[in-house]
mmCIF file of C-alpha atoms and ligand atoms in Angstrom:
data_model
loop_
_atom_site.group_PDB
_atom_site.id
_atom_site.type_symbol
_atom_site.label_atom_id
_atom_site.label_comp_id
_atom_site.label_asym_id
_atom_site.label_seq_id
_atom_site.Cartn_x
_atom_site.Cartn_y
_atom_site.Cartn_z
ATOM 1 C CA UNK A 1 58.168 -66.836 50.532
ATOM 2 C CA UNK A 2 61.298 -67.989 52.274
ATOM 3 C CA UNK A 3 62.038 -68.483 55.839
ATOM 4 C CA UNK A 4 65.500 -67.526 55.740
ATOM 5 C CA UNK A 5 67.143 -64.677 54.801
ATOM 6 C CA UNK A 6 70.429 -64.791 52.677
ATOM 7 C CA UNK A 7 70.505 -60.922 52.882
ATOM 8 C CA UNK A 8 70.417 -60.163 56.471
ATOM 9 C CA UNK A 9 72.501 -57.217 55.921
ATOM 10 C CA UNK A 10 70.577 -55.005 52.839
ATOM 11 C CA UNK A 11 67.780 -53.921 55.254
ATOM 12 C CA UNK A 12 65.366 -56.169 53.591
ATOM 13 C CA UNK A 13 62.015 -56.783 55.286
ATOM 14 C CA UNK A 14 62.662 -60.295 55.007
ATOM 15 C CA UNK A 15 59.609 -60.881 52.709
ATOM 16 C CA UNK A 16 61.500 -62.724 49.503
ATOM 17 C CA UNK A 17 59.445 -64.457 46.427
ATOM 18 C CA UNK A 18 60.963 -65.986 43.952
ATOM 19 C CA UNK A 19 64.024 -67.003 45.422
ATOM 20 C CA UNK A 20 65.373 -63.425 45.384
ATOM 21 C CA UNK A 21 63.043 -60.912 45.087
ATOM 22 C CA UNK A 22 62.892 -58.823 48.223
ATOM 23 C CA UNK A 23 61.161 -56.280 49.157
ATOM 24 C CA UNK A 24 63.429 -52.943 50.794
ATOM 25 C CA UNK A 25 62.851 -50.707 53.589
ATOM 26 C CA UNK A 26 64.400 -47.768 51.723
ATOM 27 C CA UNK A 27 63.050 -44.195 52.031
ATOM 28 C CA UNK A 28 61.317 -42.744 49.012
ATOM 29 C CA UNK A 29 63.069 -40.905 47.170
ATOM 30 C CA UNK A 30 63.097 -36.950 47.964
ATOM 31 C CA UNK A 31 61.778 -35.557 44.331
ATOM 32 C CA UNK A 32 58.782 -37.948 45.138
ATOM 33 C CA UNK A 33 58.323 -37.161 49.115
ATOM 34 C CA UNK A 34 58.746 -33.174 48.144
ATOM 35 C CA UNK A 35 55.535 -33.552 45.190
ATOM 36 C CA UNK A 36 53.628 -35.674 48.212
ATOM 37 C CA UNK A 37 53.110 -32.511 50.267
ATOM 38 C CA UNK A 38 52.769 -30.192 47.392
ATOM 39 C CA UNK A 39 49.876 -32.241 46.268
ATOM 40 C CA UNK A 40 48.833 -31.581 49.804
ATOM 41 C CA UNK A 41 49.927 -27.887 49.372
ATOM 42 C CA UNK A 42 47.743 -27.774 46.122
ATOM 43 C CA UNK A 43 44.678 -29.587 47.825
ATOM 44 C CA UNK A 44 44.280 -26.430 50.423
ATOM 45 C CA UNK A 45 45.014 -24.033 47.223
ATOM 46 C CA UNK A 46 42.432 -25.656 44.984
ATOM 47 C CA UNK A 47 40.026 -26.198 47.605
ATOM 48 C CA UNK A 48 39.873 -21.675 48.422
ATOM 49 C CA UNK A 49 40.884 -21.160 44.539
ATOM 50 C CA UNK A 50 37.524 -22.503 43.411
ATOM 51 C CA UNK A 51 34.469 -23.455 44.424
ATOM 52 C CA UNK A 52 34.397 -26.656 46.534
ATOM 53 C CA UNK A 53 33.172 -26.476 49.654
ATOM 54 C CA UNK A 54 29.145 -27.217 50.083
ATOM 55 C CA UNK A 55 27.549 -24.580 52.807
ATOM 56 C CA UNK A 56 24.377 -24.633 54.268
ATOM 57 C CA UNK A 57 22.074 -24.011 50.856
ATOM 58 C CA UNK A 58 24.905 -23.178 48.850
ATOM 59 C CA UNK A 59 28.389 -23.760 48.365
ATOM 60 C CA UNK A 60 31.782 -21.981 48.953
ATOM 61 C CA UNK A 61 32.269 -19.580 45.585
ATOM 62 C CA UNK A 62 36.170 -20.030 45.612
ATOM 63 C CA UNK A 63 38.166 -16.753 45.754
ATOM 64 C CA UNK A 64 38.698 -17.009 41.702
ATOM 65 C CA UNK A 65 35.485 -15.992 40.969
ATOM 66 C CA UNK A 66 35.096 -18.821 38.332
ATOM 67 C CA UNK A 67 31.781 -20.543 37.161
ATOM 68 C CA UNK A 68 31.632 -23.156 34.311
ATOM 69 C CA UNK A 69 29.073 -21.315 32.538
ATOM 70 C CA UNK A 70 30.899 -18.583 32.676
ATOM 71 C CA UNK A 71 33.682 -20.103 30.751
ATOM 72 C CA UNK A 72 31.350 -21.721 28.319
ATOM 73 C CA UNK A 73 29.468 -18.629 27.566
ATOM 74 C CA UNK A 74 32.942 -16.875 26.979
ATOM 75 C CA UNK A 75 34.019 -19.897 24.650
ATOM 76 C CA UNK A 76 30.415 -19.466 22.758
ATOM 77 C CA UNK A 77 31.222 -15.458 22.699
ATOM 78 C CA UNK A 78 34.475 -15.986 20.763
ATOM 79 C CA UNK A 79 32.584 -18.362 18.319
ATOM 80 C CA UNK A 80 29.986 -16.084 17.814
ATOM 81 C CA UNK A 81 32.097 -13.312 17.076
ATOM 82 C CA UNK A 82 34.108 -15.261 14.490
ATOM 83 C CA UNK A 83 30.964 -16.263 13.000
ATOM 84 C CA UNK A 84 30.014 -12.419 12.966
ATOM 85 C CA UNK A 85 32.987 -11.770 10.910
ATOM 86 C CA UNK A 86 33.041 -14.434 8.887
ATOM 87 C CA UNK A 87 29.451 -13.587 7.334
ATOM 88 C CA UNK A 88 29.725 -10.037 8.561
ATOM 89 C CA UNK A 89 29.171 -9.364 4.331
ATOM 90 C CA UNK A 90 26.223 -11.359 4.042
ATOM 91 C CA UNK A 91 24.392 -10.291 7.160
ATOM 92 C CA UNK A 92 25.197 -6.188 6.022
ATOM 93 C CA UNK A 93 24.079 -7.531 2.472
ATOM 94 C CA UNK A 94 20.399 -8.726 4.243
ATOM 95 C CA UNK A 95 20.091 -5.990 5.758
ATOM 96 C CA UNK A 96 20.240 -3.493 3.156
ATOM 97 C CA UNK A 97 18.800 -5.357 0.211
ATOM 98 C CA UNK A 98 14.733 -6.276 -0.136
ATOM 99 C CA UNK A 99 13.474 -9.187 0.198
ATOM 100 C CA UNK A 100 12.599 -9.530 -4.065
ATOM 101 C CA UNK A 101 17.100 -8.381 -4.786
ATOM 102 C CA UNK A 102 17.854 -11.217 -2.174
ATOM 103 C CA UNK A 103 15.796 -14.325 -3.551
ATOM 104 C CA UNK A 104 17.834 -13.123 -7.346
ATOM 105 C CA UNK A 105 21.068 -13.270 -5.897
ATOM 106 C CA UNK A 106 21.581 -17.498 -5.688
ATOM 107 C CA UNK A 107 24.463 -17.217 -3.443
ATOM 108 C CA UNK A 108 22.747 -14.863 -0.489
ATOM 109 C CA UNK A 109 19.732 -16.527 -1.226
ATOM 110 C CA UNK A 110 21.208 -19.978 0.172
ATOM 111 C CA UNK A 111 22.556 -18.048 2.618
ATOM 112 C CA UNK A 112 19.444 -16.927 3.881
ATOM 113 C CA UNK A 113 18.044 -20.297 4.080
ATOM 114 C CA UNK A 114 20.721 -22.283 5.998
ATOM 115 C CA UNK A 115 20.529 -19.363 8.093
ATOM 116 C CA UNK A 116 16.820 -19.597 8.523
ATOM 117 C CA UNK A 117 16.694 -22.757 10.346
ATOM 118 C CA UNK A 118 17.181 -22.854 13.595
ATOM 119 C CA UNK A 119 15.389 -19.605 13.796
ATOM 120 C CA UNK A 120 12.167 -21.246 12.007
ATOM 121 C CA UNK A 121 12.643 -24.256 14.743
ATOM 122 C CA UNK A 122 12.442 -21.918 17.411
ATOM 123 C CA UNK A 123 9.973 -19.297 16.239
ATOM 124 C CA UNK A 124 7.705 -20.798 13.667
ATOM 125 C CA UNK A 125 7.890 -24.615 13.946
ATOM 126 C CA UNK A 126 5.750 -25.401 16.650
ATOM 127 C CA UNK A 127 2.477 -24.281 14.900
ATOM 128 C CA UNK A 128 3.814 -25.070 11.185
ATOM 129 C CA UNK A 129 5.851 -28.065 11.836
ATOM 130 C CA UNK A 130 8.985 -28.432 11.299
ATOM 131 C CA UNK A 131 9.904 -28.366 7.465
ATOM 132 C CA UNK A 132 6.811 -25.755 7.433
ATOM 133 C CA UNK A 133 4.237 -28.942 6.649
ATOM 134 C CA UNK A 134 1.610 -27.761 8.481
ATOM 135 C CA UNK A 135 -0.015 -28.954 12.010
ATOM 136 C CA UNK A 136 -3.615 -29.825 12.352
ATOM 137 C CA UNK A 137 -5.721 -26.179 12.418
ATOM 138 C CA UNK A 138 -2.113 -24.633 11.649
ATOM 139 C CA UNK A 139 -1.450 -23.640 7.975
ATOM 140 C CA UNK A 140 1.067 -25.609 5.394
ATOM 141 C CA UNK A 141 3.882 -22.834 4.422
ATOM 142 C CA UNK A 142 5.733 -25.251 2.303
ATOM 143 C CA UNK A 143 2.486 -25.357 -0.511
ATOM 144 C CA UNK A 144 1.397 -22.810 -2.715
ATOM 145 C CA UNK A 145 -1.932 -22.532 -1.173
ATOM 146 C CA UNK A 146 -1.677 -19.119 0.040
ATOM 147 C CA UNK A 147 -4.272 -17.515 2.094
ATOM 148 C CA UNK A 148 -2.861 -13.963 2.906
ATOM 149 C CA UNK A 149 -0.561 -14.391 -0.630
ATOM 150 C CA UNK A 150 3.138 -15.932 -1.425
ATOM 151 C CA UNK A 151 4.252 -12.885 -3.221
ATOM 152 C CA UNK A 152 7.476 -11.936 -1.330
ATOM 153 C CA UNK A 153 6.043 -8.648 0.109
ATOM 154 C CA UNK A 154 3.079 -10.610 1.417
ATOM 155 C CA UNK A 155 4.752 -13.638 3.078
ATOM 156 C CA UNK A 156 6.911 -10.591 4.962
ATOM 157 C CA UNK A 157 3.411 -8.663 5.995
ATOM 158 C CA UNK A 158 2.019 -12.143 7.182
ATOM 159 C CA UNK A 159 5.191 -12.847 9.708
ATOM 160 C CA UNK A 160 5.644 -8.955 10.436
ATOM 161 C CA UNK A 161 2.194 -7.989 11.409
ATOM 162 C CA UNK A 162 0.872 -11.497 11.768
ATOM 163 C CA UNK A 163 -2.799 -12.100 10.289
ATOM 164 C CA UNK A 164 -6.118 -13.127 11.743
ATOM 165 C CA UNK A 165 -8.755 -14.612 9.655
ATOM 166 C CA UNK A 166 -12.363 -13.990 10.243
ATOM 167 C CA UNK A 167 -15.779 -16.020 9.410
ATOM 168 C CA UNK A 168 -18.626 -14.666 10.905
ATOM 169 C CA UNK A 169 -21.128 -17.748 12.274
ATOM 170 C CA UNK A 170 -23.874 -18.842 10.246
ATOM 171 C CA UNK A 171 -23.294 -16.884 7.054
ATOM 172 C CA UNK A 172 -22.631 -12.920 6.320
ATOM 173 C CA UNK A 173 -25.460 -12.145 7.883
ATOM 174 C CA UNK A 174 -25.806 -14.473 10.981
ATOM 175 C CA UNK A 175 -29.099 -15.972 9.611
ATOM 176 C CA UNK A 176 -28.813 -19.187 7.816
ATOM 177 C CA UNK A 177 -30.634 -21.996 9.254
ATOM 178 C CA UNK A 178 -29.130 -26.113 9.932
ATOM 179 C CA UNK A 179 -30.761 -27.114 6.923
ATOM 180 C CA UNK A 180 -29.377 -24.116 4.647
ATOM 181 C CA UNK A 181 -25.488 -24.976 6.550
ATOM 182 C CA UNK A 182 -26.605 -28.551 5.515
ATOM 183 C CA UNK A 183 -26.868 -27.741 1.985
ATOM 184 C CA UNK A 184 -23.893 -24.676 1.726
ATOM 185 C CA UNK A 185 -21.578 -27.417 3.279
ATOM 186 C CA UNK A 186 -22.373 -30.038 0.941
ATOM 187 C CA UNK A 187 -21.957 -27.431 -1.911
ATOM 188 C CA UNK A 188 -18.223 -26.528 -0.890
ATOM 189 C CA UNK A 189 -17.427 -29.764 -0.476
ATOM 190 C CA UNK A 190 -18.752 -30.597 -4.066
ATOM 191 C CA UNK A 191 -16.654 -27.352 -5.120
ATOM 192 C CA UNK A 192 -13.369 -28.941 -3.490
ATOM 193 C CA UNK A 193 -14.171 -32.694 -5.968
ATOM 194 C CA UNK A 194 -15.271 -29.543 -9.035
ATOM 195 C CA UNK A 195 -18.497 -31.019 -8.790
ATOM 196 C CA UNK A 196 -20.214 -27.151 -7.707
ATOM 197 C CA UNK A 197 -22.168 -26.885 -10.961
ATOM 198 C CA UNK A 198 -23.681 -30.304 -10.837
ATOM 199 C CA UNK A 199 -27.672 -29.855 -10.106
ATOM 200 C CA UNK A 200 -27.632 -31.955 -6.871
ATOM 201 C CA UNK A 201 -26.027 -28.854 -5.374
ATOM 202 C CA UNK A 202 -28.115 -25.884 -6.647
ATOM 203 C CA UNK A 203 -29.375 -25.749 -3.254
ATOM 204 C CA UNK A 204 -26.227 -25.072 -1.701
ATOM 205 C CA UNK A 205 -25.210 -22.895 -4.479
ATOM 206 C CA UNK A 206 -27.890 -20.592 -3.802
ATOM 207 C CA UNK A 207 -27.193 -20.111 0.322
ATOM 208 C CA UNK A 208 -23.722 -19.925 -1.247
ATOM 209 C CA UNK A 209 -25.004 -16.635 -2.363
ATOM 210 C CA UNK A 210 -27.511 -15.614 0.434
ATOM 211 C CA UNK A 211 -24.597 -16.046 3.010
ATOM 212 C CA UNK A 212 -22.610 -14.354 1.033
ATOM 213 C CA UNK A 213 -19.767 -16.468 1.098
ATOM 214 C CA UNK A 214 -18.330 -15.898 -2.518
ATOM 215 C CA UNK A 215 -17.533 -11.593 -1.075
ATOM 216 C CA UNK A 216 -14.402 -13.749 0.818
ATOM 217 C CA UNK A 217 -14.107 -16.862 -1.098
ATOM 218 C CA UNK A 218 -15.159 -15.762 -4.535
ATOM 219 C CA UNK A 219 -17.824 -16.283 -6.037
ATOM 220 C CA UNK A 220 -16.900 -19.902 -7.741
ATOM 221 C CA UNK A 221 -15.116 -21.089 -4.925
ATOM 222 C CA UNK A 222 -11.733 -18.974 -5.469
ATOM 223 C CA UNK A 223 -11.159 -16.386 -3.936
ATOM 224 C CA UNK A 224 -10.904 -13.381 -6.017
ATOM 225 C CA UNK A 225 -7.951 -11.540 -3.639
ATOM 226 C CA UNK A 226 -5.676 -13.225 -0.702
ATOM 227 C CA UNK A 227 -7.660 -11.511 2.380
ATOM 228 C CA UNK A 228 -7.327 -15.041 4.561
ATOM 229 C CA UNK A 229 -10.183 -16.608 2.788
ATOM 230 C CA UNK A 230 -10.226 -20.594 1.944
ATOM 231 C CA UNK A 231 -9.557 -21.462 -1.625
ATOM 232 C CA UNK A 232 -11.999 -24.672 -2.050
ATOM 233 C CA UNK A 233 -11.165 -25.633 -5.283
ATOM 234 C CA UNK A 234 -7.872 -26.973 -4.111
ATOM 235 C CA UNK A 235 -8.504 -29.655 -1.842
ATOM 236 C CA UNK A 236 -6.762 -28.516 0.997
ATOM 237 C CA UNK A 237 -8.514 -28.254 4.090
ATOM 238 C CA UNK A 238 -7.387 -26.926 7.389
ATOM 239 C CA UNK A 239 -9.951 -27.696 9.921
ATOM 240 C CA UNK A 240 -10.899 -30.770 8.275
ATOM 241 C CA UNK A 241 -12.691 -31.655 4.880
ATOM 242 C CA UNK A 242 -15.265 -34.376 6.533
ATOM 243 C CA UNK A 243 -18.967 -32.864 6.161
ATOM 244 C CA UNK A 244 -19.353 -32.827 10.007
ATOM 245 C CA UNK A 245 -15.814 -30.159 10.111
ATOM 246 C CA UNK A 246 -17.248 -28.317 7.246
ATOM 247 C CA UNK A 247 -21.054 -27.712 9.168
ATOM 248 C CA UNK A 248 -18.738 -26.546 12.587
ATOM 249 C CA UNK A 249 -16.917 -23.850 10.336
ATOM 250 C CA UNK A 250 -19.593 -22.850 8.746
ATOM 251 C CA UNK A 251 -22.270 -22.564 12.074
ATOM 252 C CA UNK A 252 -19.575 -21.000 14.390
ATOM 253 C CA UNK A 253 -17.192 -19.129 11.962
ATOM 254 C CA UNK A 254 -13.602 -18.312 12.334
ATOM 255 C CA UNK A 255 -12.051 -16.353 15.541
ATOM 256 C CA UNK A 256 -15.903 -15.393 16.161
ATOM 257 C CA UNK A 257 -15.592 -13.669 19.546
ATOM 258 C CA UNK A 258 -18.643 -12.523 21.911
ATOM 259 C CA UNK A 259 -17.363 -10.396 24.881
ATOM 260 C CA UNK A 260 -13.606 -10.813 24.194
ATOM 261 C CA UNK A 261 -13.474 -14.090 24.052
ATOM 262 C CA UNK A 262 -13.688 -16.876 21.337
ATOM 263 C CA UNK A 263 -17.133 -18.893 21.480
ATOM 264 C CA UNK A 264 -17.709 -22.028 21.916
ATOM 265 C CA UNK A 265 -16.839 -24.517 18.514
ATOM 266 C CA UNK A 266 -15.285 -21.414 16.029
ATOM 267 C CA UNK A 267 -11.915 -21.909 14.799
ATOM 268 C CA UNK A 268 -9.260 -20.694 15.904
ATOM 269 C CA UNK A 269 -6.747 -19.010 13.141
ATOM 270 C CA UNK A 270 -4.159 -16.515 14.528
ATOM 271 C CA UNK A 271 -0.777 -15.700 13.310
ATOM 272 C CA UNK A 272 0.975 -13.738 15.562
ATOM 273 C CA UNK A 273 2.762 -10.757 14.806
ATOM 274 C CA UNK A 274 6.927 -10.852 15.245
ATOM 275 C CA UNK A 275 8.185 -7.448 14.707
ATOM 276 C CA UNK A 276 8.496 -7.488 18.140
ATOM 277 C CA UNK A 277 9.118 -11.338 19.209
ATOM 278 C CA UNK A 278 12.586 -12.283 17.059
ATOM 279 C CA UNK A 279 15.918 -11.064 17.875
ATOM 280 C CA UNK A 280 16.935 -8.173 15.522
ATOM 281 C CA UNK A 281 13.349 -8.243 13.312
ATOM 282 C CA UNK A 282 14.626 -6.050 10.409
ATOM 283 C CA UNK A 283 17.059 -8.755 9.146
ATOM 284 C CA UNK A 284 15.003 -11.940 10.660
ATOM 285 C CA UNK A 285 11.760 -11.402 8.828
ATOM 286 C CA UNK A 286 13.468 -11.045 5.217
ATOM 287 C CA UNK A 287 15.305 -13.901 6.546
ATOM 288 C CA UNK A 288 12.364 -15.767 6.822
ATOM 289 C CA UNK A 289 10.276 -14.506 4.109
ATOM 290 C CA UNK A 290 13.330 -15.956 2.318
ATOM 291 C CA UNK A 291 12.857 -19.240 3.970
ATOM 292 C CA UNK A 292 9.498 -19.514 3.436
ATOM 293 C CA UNK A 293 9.405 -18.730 0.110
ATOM 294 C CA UNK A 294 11.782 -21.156 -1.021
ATOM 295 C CA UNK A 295 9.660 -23.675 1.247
ATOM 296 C CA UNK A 296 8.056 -23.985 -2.571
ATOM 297 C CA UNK A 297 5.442 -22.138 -2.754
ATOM 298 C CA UNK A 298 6.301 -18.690 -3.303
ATOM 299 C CA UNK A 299 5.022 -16.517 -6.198
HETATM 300 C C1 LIG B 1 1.079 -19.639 17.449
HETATM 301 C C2 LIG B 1 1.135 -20.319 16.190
HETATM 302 C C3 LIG B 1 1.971 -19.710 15.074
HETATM 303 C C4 LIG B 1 3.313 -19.387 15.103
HETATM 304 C C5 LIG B 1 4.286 -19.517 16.242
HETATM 305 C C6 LIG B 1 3.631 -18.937 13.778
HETATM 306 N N1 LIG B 1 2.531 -18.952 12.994
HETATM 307 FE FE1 LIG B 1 2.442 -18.400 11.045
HETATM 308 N N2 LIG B 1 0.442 -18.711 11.055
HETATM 309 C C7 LIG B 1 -0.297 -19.224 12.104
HETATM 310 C C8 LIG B 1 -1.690 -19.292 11.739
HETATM 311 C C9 LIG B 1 -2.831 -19.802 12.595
HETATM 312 C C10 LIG B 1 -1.774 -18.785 10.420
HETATM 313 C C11 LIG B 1 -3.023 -18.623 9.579
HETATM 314 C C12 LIG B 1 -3.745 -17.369 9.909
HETATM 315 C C13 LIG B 1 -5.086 -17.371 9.255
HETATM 316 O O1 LIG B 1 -5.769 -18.391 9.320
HETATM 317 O O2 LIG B 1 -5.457 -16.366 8.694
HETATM 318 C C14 LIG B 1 -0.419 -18.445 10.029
HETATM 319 C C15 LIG B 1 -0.089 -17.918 8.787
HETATM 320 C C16 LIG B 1 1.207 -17.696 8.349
HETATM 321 C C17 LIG B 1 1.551 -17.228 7.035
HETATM 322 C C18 LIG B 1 0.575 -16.930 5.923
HETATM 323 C C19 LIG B 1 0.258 -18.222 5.203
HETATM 324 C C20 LIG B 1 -0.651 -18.051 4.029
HETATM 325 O O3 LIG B 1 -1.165 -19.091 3.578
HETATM 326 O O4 LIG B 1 -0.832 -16.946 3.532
HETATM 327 C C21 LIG B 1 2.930 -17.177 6.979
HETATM 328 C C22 LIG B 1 3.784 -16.765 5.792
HETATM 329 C C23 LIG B 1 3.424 -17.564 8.278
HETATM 330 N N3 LIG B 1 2.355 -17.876 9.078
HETATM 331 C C24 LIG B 1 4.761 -17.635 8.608
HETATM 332 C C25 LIG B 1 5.202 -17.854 9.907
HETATM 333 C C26 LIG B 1 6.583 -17.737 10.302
HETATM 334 C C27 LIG B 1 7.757 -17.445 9.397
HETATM 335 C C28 LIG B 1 6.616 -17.963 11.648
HETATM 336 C C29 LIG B 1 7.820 -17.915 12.569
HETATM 337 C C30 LIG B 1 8.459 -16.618 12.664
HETATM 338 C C31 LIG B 1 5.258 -18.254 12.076
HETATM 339 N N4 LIG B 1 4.436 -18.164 10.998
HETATM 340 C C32 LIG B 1 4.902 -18.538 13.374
HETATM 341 C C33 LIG B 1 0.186 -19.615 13.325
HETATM 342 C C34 LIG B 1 1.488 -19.425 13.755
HETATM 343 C C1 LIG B 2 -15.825 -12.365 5.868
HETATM 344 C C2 LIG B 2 -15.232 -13.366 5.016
HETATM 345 C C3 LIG B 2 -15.863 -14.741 4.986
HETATM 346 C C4 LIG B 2 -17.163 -15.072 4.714
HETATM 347 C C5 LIG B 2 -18.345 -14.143 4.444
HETATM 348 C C6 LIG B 2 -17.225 -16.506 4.736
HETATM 349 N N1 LIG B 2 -15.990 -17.030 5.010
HETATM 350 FE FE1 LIG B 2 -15.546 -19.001 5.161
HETATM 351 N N2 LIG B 2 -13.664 -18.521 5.741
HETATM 352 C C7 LIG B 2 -13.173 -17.242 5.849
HETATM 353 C C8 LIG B 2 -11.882 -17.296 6.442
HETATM 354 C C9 LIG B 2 -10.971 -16.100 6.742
HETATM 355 C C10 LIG B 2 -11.606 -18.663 6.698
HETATM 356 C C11 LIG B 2 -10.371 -19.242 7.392
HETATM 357 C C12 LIG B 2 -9.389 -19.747 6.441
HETATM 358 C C13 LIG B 2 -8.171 -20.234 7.175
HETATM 359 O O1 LIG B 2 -7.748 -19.563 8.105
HETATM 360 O O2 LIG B 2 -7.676 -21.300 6.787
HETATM 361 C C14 LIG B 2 -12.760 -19.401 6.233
HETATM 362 C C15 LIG B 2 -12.851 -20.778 6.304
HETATM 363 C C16 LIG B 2 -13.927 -21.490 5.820
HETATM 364 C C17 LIG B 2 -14.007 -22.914 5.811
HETATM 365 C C18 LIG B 2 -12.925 -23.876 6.334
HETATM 366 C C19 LIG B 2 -11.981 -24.268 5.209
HETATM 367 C C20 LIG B 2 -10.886 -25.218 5.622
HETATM 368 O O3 LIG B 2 -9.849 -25.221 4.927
HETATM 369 O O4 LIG B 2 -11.023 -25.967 6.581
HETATM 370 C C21 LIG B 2 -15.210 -23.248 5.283
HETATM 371 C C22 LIG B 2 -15.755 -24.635 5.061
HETATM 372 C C23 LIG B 2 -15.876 -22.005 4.961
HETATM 373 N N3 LIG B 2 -15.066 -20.963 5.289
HETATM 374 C C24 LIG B 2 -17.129 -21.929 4.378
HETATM 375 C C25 LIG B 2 -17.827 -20.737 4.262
HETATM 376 C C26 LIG B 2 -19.195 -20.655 3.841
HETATM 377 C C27 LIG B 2 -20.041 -21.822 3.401
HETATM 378 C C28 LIG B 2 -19.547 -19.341 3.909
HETATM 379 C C29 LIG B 2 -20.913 -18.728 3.654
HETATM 380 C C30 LIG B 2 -21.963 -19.243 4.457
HETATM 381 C C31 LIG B 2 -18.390 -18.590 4.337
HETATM 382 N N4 LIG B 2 -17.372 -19.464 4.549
HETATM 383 C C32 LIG B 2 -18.353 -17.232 4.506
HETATM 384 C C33 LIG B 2 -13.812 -16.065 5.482
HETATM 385 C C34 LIG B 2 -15.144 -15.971 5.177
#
């Protein structure tokens, strides 16, 4: 900085760098001063316009009335209303057609499955996983190891009306004893590996018969109609295939209930029914159906 000052007259601070650059002592300019106070102006506006100010347990609303999710929900409105037009052909075409004209047509078909899932993530996924894979205790959907049936009109009963499978305890009739469970249990296992016939298991063939299990699951192992009965001659288990599973199914059932409520050790196994739980049923569930049936398994 200099000491003296070769500009006395300029109205210079007297702060100089550089040899000559000084610094001035002019007014701003008036454009500038005039949008100083309107930003001050604009403060008091903004501050009653919208909501700013925090009260006691709340905050000052703002005389505008606006909310941020108000302004997102409209933005999501005016998406979901071009959306509605876009596909309003394919959504009237759902609506009207059944489910078996949909999965013919390719092109609604696809439709119906891109479509599908968000709504399976939401609705279904959470018991049946995610790509319909199955949980432990919850059903695979993407097989074609149907208990209640993979024909179209059956997939759409099952998610309509939901379905609940029942095992009574210890055989038909309530009466077989550990050893007889013993020997049944080994038997369906040996029907799962198609070694039933093998002598080691005529034993367990023959409770096989005085529990009557073959009236649900056929009487070699298949059953003979989907009414929610296990197919053993697949392999798949659902409550587990080890012989210590098997012997809990078969002592305590399936959704056995004393008094209204489940007892203690039977599986559980309900679908619930969503004719009433998803948003607009009539075109969700044929939705669905269509989904699950081109998980792969349908029939
Ligand atoms: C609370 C858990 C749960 C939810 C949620 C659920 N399910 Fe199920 N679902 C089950 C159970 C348990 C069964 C097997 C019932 C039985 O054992 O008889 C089943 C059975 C089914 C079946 C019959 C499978 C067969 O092998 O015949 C279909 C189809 C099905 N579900 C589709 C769906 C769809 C689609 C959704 C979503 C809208 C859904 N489920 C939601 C638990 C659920
Ligand atoms: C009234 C019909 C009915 C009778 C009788 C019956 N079951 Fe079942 N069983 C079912 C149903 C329904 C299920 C549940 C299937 C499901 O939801 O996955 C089941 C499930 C099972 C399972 C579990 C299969 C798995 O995938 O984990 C075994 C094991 C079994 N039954 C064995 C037997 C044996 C042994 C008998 C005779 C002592 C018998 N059941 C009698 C209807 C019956």
């Amino acid at each position: 900085m200099a000491h003296n000052n070769p500009w006395p007259d300029e109205g210079n601070t007297g702060h100089i760098w550089d040899e000559d650059i000084r610094e001035l002592d002019n007014p701003p300019p008036l454009w500038w001063m005039l949008s100083f106070y309107a930003g001050f102006v604009m403060i008091v506006f903004y501050a009653l316009y919208y909501p700013t100010i925090p009260w006691e347990n709340s905050w000052f609303k703002g005389y505008a009335g606006w909310t941020q999710i108000e302004e997102y929900d409209e933005e999501v409105q005016v998406l979901q209303n071009w959306r509605k037009k876009r596909f309003a052909e394919q959504e009237e075409q759902l609506a009207a057609l059944p489910v078996s004209e949909i999965l013919k047509n390719e092109e609604l078909k696809t439709y119906a499955v891109k479509t599908s899932k968000v709504l399976f993530g939401d609705y279904c996924a959470a018991c049946h996983g995610a790509g319909g894979q199955g949980n432990p205790d919850f059903p695979v959907l993407a097989d074609d190891d149907w208990l209640w049936g993979g024909k179209p009109a059956q997939i759409e009963a099952s998610i309509t009306n939901g379905r609940i499978g029942n095992m009574p305890a210890r055989g038909m009739m309530g009466n077989l004893t550990d050893k007889e469970i013993d020997q049944v249990a080994d038997y369906v296992i040996a029907l799962s590996e198609g070694k039933g016939n093998e002598p080691a298991y005529a034993a367990g063939k023959a409770v096989y018969a005085k529990g009557m299990c073959l009236a649900c699951h056929g009487p070699a192992g298949k059953p003979l109609a989907p009414t929610g009965a296990t197919n053993f001659t697949d392999g798949v288990w659902r409550f587990g295939g080890d012989k210590a599973d098997v012997i809990r199914t078969i002592t305590y059932g399936v959704n056995v209930k004393k008094n209204g409520e489940p007892i203690k050790g039977t599986r559980l196994a309900v679908m619930p029914a969503f004719k009433d739980r998803l948003p607009d049923p009539e075109v969700n569930i044929k939705r669905l159906t269509v989904y699950v049936y081109s998980l792969g398994g349908g029939q």
